Coordinates of C-alpha atoms in Angstrom, one line a residue:
M214 CA 0.0 0.0 0.0
T215 CA 1.4 3.3 -1.0
P216 CA 1.7 6.3 1.4
R217 CA -0.9 8.1 -0.6
T218 CA -3.4 5.2 -0.2
K219 CA -2.6 4.8 3.5
R220 CA -3.4 8.5 4.0
I221 CA -6.7 8.2 2.1
V222 CA -7.8 5.0 4.0
G223 CA -6.8 6.4 7.3
K224 CA -8.7 9.6 6.9
S225 CA -11.7 7.7 5.6
L226 CA -11.7 5.4 8.6
V227 CA -11.6 8.3 11.0
V228 CA -14.5 10.1 9.3
T229 CA -16.5 6.8 9.1
I230 CA -16.0 6.1 12.8
I231 CA -17.1 9.6 13.7
A232 CA -20.2 9.1 11.5
V233 CA -21.0 5.8 13.2
V234 CA -20.7 7.3 16.7
A235 CA -22.7 10.4 15.7
T236 CA -25.5 8.2 14.1
F237 CA -25.7 6.1 17.3
G238 CA -25.9 9.2 19.4
L239 CA -28.6 10.9 17.4
S240 CA -30.7 7.8 16.6
F241 CA -30.7 6.4 20.2
T242 CA -31.3 9.9 21.7
A243 CA -34.3 10.4 19.4
R244 CA -35.7 6.9 20.1
L245 CA -35.4 7.4 23.8
A246 CA -37.1 10.8 23.6
L247 CA -39.9 9.4 21.5
Q248 CA -40.1 6.3 23.7
M249 CA -39.4 4.0 20.8
P250 CA -37.8 0.6 21.3
I251 CA -34.1 0.0 20.6
D252 CA -34.0 -3.3 18.9
W253 CA -31.3 -5.2 16.9
L254 CA -32.4 -3.5 13.7
S255 CA -31.5 -0.1 15.2
W256 CA -28.0 -1.3 15.9
V257 CA -27.6 -2.6 12.4
E258 CA -28.9 0.6 10.9
C259 CA -26.6 2.8 13.0
T260 CA -23.6 0.6 12.2
F261 CA -23.8 -0.3 8.5
I262 CA -25.6 2.7 7.0
P263 CA -22.8 5.2 8.0
I264 CA -20.2 2.7 6.8
L265 CA -21.9 2.0 3.5
I266 CA -22.4 5.7 2.8
G267 CA -19.6 7.4 4.7
M268 CA -16.7 5.2 3.7
P269 CA -17.1 5.5 -0.1
V270 CA -17.9 9.2 0.0
S271 CA -15.1 10.1 2.3
A272 CA -12.7 8.0 0.3
Y273 CA -13.7 9.8 -2.9
I274 CA -13.4 13.2 -1.3
F275 CA -9.9 12.5 0.1
T276 CA -8.8 10.9 -3.2
Q277 CA -9.8 14.1 -5.0
S278 CA -8.0 16.2 -2.3
E279 CA -4.8 14.2 -2.8
T280 CA -5.1 14.5 -6.5
I281 CA -5.5 18.3 -6.3
Q282 CA -2.6 18.6 -3.9
D283 CA -0.4 16.5 -6.2
S284 CA -1.4 18.8 -9.1
C285 CA -0.6 21.9 -7.0
D286 CA 2.8 20.4 -6.0
K287 CA 3.6 19.7 -9.7
L288 CA 2.6 23.2 -10.7
E289 CA 4.7 24.7 -8.0
K290 CA 7.7 22.7 -9.1
S291 CA 7.1 23.6 -12.8
H292 CA 6.8 27.3 -11.8
A293 CA 10.0 27.2 -9.9
A294 CA 11.8 25.5 -12.8
L295 CA 10.4 28.0 -15.2
T296 CA 11.5 30.9 -13.0
E297 CA 15.0 29.4 -12.7
A298 CA 15.2 28.9 -16.5
H299 CA 14.0 32.5 -17.1
D300 CA 16.7 33.8 -14.7
R301 CA 19.4 31.8 -16.5
V302 CA 18.3 33.0 -19.9
S303 CA 18.1 36.6 -18.6
F304 CA 21.6 36.4 -17.1
V305 CA 23.0 34.8 -20.3
T306 CA 21.5 37.4 -22.6
S307 CA 22.6 40.4 -20.4
H308 CA 26.1 39.2 -19.3
D309 CA 29.3 38.5 -21.1
P310 CA 30.1 34.8 -20.9
M311 CA 33.9 35.1 -20.6
T312 CA 34.1 37.8 -17.9
G313 CA 30.7 37.5 -16.2
L314 CA 30.2 41.2 -16.5
L315 CA 27.2 42.9 -18.1
S316 CA 27.1 42.7 -21.9
R317 CA 26.8 45.9 -24.0
G318 CA 23.1 45.6 -24.1
G319 CA 22.8 45.0 -20.4
F320 CA 25.1 47.9 -19.6
M321 CA 23.3 50.3 -22.0
A322 CA 20.0 49.4 -20.3
R323 CA 21.5 50.3 -16.9
M324 CA 22.7 53.7 -18.4
D325 CA 19.2 54.4 -19.7
R326 CA 17.6 53.5 -16.4
S327 CA 20.0 55.7 -14.5
R328 CA 19.2 58.6 -16.8
D329 CA 15.5 58.1 -16.4
E330 CA 15.9 58.1 -12.7
G331 CA 17.6 61.5 -12.9
E332 CA 20.7 60.6 -10.9
C333 CA 24.0 62.3 -11.5
D334 CA 26.3 59.5 -12.5
T335 CA 29.7 59.2 -14.3
L336 CA 30.7 56.9 -17.1
L337 CA 34.2 55.4 -17.4
L338 CA 35.5 53.7 -20.5
I339 CA 38.5 51.4 -19.9
D340 CA 40.6 50.0 -22.7
P341 CA 43.8 47.9 -22.3
D342 CA 46.9 49.4 -23.9
H343 CA 48.6 47.7 -26.9
F344 CA 46.0 44.9 -26.7
S345 CA 46.4 43.9 -30.3
S346 CA 50.1 43.3 -29.9
I347 CA 49.4 41.0 -26.9
N348 CA 47.1 38.9 -29.1
D349 CA 49.7 38.9 -31.9
R350 CA 52.7 38.0 -29.8
H351 CA 51.2 35.7 -27.2
G352 CA 48.0 34.4 -28.7
H353 CA 44.3 35.1 -28.0
S354 CA 44.3 32.9 -24.9
K355 CA 46.7 35.3 -23.2
G356 CA 44.6 38.2 -24.5
D357 CA 41.5 36.6 -22.9
E358 CA 43.4 36.1 -19.6
V359 CA 44.3 39.9 -19.7
L360 CA 40.6 40.7 -20.2
V361 CA 39.5 38.5 -17.3
R362 CA 42.1 40.1 -15.0
I363 CA 40.9 43.6 -15.9
A364 CA 37.3 42.5 -15.3
K365 CA 38.2 41.2 -11.8
A366 CA 40.1 44.4 -11.0
L367 CA 37.1 46.6 -12.1
V368 CA 34.7 44.6 -9.9
Y369 CA 37.2 44.8 -7.0
T370 CA 37.6 48.6 -7.2
T371 CA 33.9 49.5 -7.7
R372 CA 31.0 49.5 -5.3
P373 CA 28.2 46.9 -5.3
G374 CA 25.7 49.5 -6.6
D375 CA 27.9 50.4 -9.6
S376 CA 27.6 48.8 -13.0
V377 CA 30.5 47.1 -14.8
G378 CA 30.2 45.8 -18.3
R379 CA 32.2 44.6 -21.3
L380 CA 31.1 46.8 -24.1
G381 CA 32.7 44.8 -26.9
G382 CA 36.2 43.5 -27.8
E383 CA 38.6 44.8 -25.2
E384 CA 36.6 47.8 -24.1
F385 CA 35.0 48.0 -20.7
G386 CA 32.5 50.4 -19.1
V387 CA 31.9 51.4 -15.5
L388 CA 28.8 53.3 -14.5
L389 CA 29.5 55.0 -11.2
H390 CA 26.1 55.7 -9.6
G391 CA 25.7 59.0 -7.7
V392 CA 29.4 60.0 -8.4
R393 CA 30.4 63.3 -9.9
K394 CA 33.4 64.0 -12.1
E395 CA 35.9 64.9 -9.3
Q396 CA 35.3 61.7 -7.3
A397 CA 35.1 59.6 -10.4
G398 CA 38.6 60.8 -11.4
T399 CA 39.9 59.5 -8.1
I400 CA 38.2 56.1 -8.6
A401 CA 39.5 55.9 -12.2
E402 CA 43.0 56.6 -11.1
N403 CA 42.7 53.8 -8.4
I404 CA 41.6 51.5 -11.2
R405 CA 44.5 52.4 -13.4
R406 CA 47.0 51.9 -10.6
L407 CA 45.6 48.6 -9.5
I408 CA 45.7 47.2 -13.0
E409 CA 49.2 48.6 -13.5
G410 CA 50.3 46.8 -10.3
L411 CA 49.0 43.4 -11.3
P412 CA 51.5 40.6 -11.8
R413 CA 52.7 40.2 -15.4
V414 CA 50.8 37.6 -17.4
K415 CA 53.1 34.8 -18.4
G416 CA 53.7 35.0 -22.1
Q417 CA 55.4 32.7 -24.6
Q418 CA 58.7 34.5 -24.2
D419 CA 58.4 37.2 -21.6
G420 CA 55.8 38.5 -19.2
V421 CA 53.0 40.7 -20.4
K422 CA 52.7 44.0 -18.6
V423 CA 49.0 45.1 -18.4
T424 CA 48.0 48.8 -18.3
V425 CA 44.8 50.6 -19.3
S426 CA 43.8 54.0 -20.5
I427 CA 40.6 55.5 -19.1
G428 CA 38.2 58.1 -20.4
G429 CA 35.4 59.5 -18.3
A430 CA 32.3 61.7 -18.7
E431 CA 29.8 63.0 -16.2
I432 CA 26.3 62.2 -17.2
A433 CA 24.0 65.2 -17.1
R434 CA 20.3 64.5 -16.3
D435 CA 19.1 65.5 -19.8
A436 CA 22.1 64.0 -21.7
D437 CA 21.7 61.6 -24.5
T438 CA 23.3 58.2 -23.9
Q439 CA 25.1 58.1 -27.2
D440 CA 26.4 61.6 -26.6
V441 CA 27.8 60.5 -23.3
L442 CA 29.5 57.5 -24.9
R443 CA 31.0 59.7 -27.6
T444 CA 32.3 62.1 -25.0
A445 CA 33.9 59.4 -22.9
G446 CA 35.3 57.8 -26.1
R447 CA 37.0 61.1 -27.0
C448 CA 38.5 61.3 -23.5
L449 CA 39.7 57.7 -23.9
F450 CA 41.3 58.6 -27.2
E451 CA 42.9 61.6 -25.6
A452 CA 44.4 59.4 -22.9
K453 CA 45.8 57.1 -25.6
Q454 CA 47.2 60.1 -27.5
R455 CA 48.9 61.4 -24.4
G456 CA 50.9 58.3 -23.9
R457 CA 48.5 55.6 -22.5
N458 CA 48.3 54.3 -19.0
R459 CA 46.5 57.4 -17.8
V460 CA 43.0 58.9 -17.1
S461 CA 41.4 61.7 -19.1
F462 CA 38.3 63.8 -18.3
D463 CA 39.1 66.5 -20.8
Y464 CA 35.6 66.6 -22.2
E465 CA 32.6 67.4 -20.1
A466 CA 29.4 65.5 -20.7
S467 CA 27.4 68.4 -19.4
K468 CA 28.2 70.3 -22.6
L469 CA 26.3 67.7 -24.6
R470 CA 22.7 68.2 -23.9
I471 CA 19.5 67.4 -25.8
V472 CA 18.4 70.5 -27.7
T473 CA 14.6 70.8 -27.9
P474 CA 13.5 72.1 -31.4

């Protein structure tokens, strides 16, 4: 006998016994009140009628109850599995598989959300120096190792509420929430120094020294996202032009505002 059957039979027996006792009590009380005789037929009626009626009815009810509960349990498990699958798909579509950072789409969505909320944030664009030569001299596997190291350094130097993403190729983005240009410059410099101080990546012939150039732009509340990216990109290009391994905030995002016709 399965546990499910045992539960149904046990509950049905309890209900049937209660029905028999209740029938005896009501029937005998009524007979005594009406001064009717209590004969053997009364005992048979009070015993078998509740059993013949109560046992099948209660068994049917409890069987349906168990069936409904099983269906609810299956639905709950299916919902949990569907939610888990949805979370996995959402993570995969919004995150870079190699570094675990936000993908470009996920990062841009964070930027749009931040702009809509009206916060004063700052965008940093980080790009490793001489990355193409690292791939050419030491292979793409070493280039991937450099990118993973940079990603870990960015996560380490930013706060839990900040957004860090890989925007494509070797370019990274950091969205510093509630941080203005002056404080963002200090954070960017800390990022640059941390990456510069990382141990060399073992190459085929010699170690690979990793440095990055960083361009930053403060995001005005009415700024267009693409304008902010272009401004930070110009600052990044300026840092490269000035010798690499440095931070540049030469362009102000506040100058790029949406002009209403």
